[in-house]
Tab-separated table of C-alpha atoms in Angstrom:
chain	number	residue	atom	x	y	z
A	214	MET	CA	0.233	0.118	0.046
A	215	ASP	CA	1.412	2.729	-0.799
A	216	VAL	CA	1.340	6.759	-0.929
A	217	GLU	CA	-0.745	8.449	-4.256
A	218	LYS	CA	-1.299	11.323	-6.003
A	219	THR	CA	-4.212	11.275	-8.442
A	220	LEU	CA	-6.351	14.480	-9.689
A	221	SER	CA	-10.157	14.884	-9.553
A	222	ILE	CA	-12.555	17.327	-10.565
A	223	ILE	CA	-15.526	17.774	-10.069
A	224	LYS	CA	-17.172	18.952	-12.837
A	225	PRO	CA	-19.720	21.937	-13.835
A	226	ASP	CA	-23.117	20.064	-12.845
A	227	ALA	CA	-22.115	19.482	-8.910
A	228	VAL	CA	-21.061	23.248	-8.894
A	229	LYS	CA	-24.125	23.961	-10.630
A	230	ASN	CA	-26.308	22.109	-8.118
A	231	GLY	CA	-23.749	23.112	-4.708
A	232	TYR	CA	-21.873	19.948	-4.897
A	233	ILE	CA	-18.790	20.599	-3.469
A	234	GLY	CA	-18.057	20.471	0.152
A	235	GLU	CA	-20.490	16.966	-0.021
A	236	ILE	CA	-18.165	15.851	-2.796
A	237	LEU	CA	-15.274	16.982	-1.038
A	238	SER	CA	-16.216	15.337	2.347
A	239	ARG	CA	-16.095	12.608	0.892
A	240	PHE	CA	-12.503	12.392	0.234
A	241	GLU	CA	-11.849	13.548	3.419
A	242	LYS	CA	-13.847	10.983	5.486
A	243	ASN	CA	-12.251	8.135	2.866
A	244	ASN	CA	-8.518	9.020	4.241
A	245	LEU	CA	-8.142	11.551	0.400
A	246	ASN	CA	-5.894	14.800	1.585
A	247	ILE	CA	-6.901	17.693	-0.857
A	248	VAL	CA	-3.365	19.191	-1.392
A	249	ALA	CA	-4.436	21.376	-4.257
A	250	ILE	CA	-6.992	22.798	-4.995
A	251	LYS	CA	-8.200	25.631	-7.142
A	252	MET	CA	-12.198	26.265	-9.210
A	253	ILE	CA	-11.198	27.489	-12.327
A	254	SER	CA	-13.457	28.100	-16.232
A	255	LEU	CA	-11.533	25.508	-18.993
A	256	THR	CA	-11.384	27.323	-22.195
A	257	ALA	CA	-12.315	24.942	-24.989
A	258	GLN	CA	-8.479	24.391	-26.267
A	259	GLN	CA	-7.573	23.618	-22.221
A	260	ALA	CA	-10.562	20.919	-22.732
A	261	GLN	CA	-9.535	19.852	-25.647
A	262	ASN	CA	-5.980	19.230	-24.646
A	263	PHE	CA	-7.086	17.281	-20.970
A	264	TYR	CA	-9.520	14.512	-22.880
A	265	SER	CA	-7.195	14.810	-26.435
A	266	VAL	CA	-7.216	10.611	-25.486
A	267	HIS	CA	-11.204	10.969	-26.190
A	268	LYS	CA	-10.877	13.253	-29.576
A	269	ASN	CA	-11.309	10.522	-31.887
A	270	GLN	CA	-15.075	9.944	-29.519
A	271	PRO	CA	-18.236	10.618	-30.623
A	272	PHE	CA	-18.966	12.473	-27.099
A	273	PHE	CA	-16.299	14.904	-27.706
A	274	VAL	CA	-18.152	17.643	-28.146
A	275	ASP	CA	-20.209	17.089	-26.589
A	276	LEU	CA	-17.895	16.856	-23.706
A	277	VAL	CA	-15.602	19.813	-23.950
A	278	THR	CA	-18.585	21.908	-24.928
A	279	PHE	CA	-19.877	20.477	-21.209
A	280	MET	CA	-16.718	20.555	-19.106
A	281	CYS	CA	-16.189	24.611	-20.324
A	282	SER	CA	-20.366	25.123	-19.775
A	283	GLY	CA	-19.368	26.772	-16.263
A	284	PRO	CA	-17.096	26.467	-13.025
A	285	VAL	CA	-14.401	22.803	-12.199
A	286	VAL	CA	-12.653	22.297	-9.015
A	287	VAL	CA	-9.745	20.919	-9.539
A	288	GLN	CA	-7.804	19.180	-6.922
A	289	VAL	CA	-5.060	17.052	-6.377
A	290	LEU	CA	-5.714	14.068	-3.544
A	291	GLU	CA	-3.175	12.203	-1.872
A	292	GLY	CA	-3.250	9.168	0.237
A	293	ILE	CA	-3.131	5.178	0.210
A	294	ASP	CA	-3.836	3.360	-2.752
A	295	ALA	CA	-5.805	6.859	-3.801
A	296	VAL	CA	-6.501	5.920	-7.839
A	297	ALA	CA	-8.246	2.901	-6.599
A	298	VAL	CA	-9.777	5.064	-4.100
A	299	ASN	CA	-11.554	7.907	-5.736
A	300	ARG	CA	-12.462	5.575	-8.329
A	301	LYS	CA	-14.595	3.383	-6.078
A	302	LEU	CA	-15.410	6.322	-4.516
A	303	MET	CA	-16.518	7.867	-7.451
A	304	GLY	CA	-19.006	5.225	-8.832
A	305	ALA	CA	-19.493	3.697	-12.098
A	306	THR	CA	-19.878	6.440	-15.259
A	307	ASP	CA	-22.902	5.841	-15.751
A	308	PRO	CA	-25.531	6.923	-12.522
A	309	LYS	CA	-27.650	4.587	-13.344
A	310	LYS	CA	-25.552	1.627	-12.992
A	311	ALA	CA	-23.280	3.469	-9.600
A	312	ASP	CA	-23.844	1.999	-6.870
A	313	SER	CA	-25.843	4.167	-4.585
A	314	GLY	CA	-23.677	5.667	-1.560
A	315	THR	CA	-20.855	7.121	-4.173
A	316	ILE	CA	-20.966	9.983	-5.717
A	317	ARG	CA	-21.965	10.108	-9.240
A	318	GLY	CA	-24.929	7.884	-7.597
A	319	ASP	CA	-25.927	10.911	-5.545
A	320	PHE	CA	-24.743	13.582	-7.299
A	321	ALA	CA	-24.449	12.498	-10.988
A	322	GLU	CA	-27.522	13.525	-13.668
A	323	SER	CA	-26.434	12.065	-16.345
A	324	ILE	CA	-23.424	9.712	-18.764
A	325	ASP	CA	-22.890	13.247	-19.829
A	326	ALA	CA	-23.448	15.260	-16.831
A	327	ASN	CA	-21.617	12.682	-14.114
A	328	ALA	CA	-20.172	14.937	-11.444
A	329	VAL	CA	-16.464	13.856	-11.130
A	330	HIS	CA	-13.478	13.234	-13.482
A	331	GLY	CA	-11.032	10.291	-11.436
A	332	SER	CA	-7.740	9.742	-12.960
A	333	ASP	CA	-8.191	5.462	-13.512
A	334	SER	CA	-4.246	5.399	-13.230
A	335	LEU	CA	-1.480	5.866	-11.719
A	336	GLU	CA	0.474	7.129	-14.665
A	337	ASN	CA	-2.509	8.901	-15.903
A	338	ALA	CA	-2.656	11.109	-12.416
A	339	SER	CA	1.091	12.575	-12.856
A	340	GLU	CA	-0.275	14.093	-16.108
A	341	GLU	CA	-3.539	15.214	-15.333
A	342	ILE	CA	-1.766	17.356	-12.071
A	343	SER	CA	0.745	18.360	-14.378
A	344	PHE	CA	-1.853	19.503	-16.486
A	345	PHE	CA	-3.676	21.633	-14.137
A	346	PHE	CA	-0.776	22.210	-11.088
A	347	ALA	CA	3.183	22.612	-10.332
A	348	ASP	CA	5.111	21.493	-8.358
A	349	SER	CA	4.596	24.672	-6.407
A	350	GLU	CA	1.414	24.526	-5.780
A	351	ILE	CA	1.709	21.296	-4.110
A	352	SER	CA	1.295	20.651	-0.493
A	353	ILE	CA	3.438	18.444	1.424
A	354	LEU	CA	1.476	16.250	3.609
A	355	SER	CA	3.019	12.701	3.693
């Protein structure tokens, strides 16, 4: 069990609906420390670059449009097995398939407006964190 860092984004739907505090609280209650956090509004270019892995998917344009539709809260979470812990807390991408008690099960509106993004691997977490944060913006707690 290693201490890891992962990226989480509270998406525009959850920000708009006032779920920021409840979502952050779930991270902390599950031993994920918030070591960097900021609210931003993504430009279309930033959203396209961040989600470039999906650029050939039919949902790409809608995803970029959605992620630019309002502010998001990006944070770096740190804890033991942070990537896996966060993935479990988020629940299934489709909120209809997400368990009750998961972030998406409780707060997501649809498969598109699904409340949160989380890194899916340690390698992607490193890339995603550096997309949004300079090393100097990340606190060292461990």
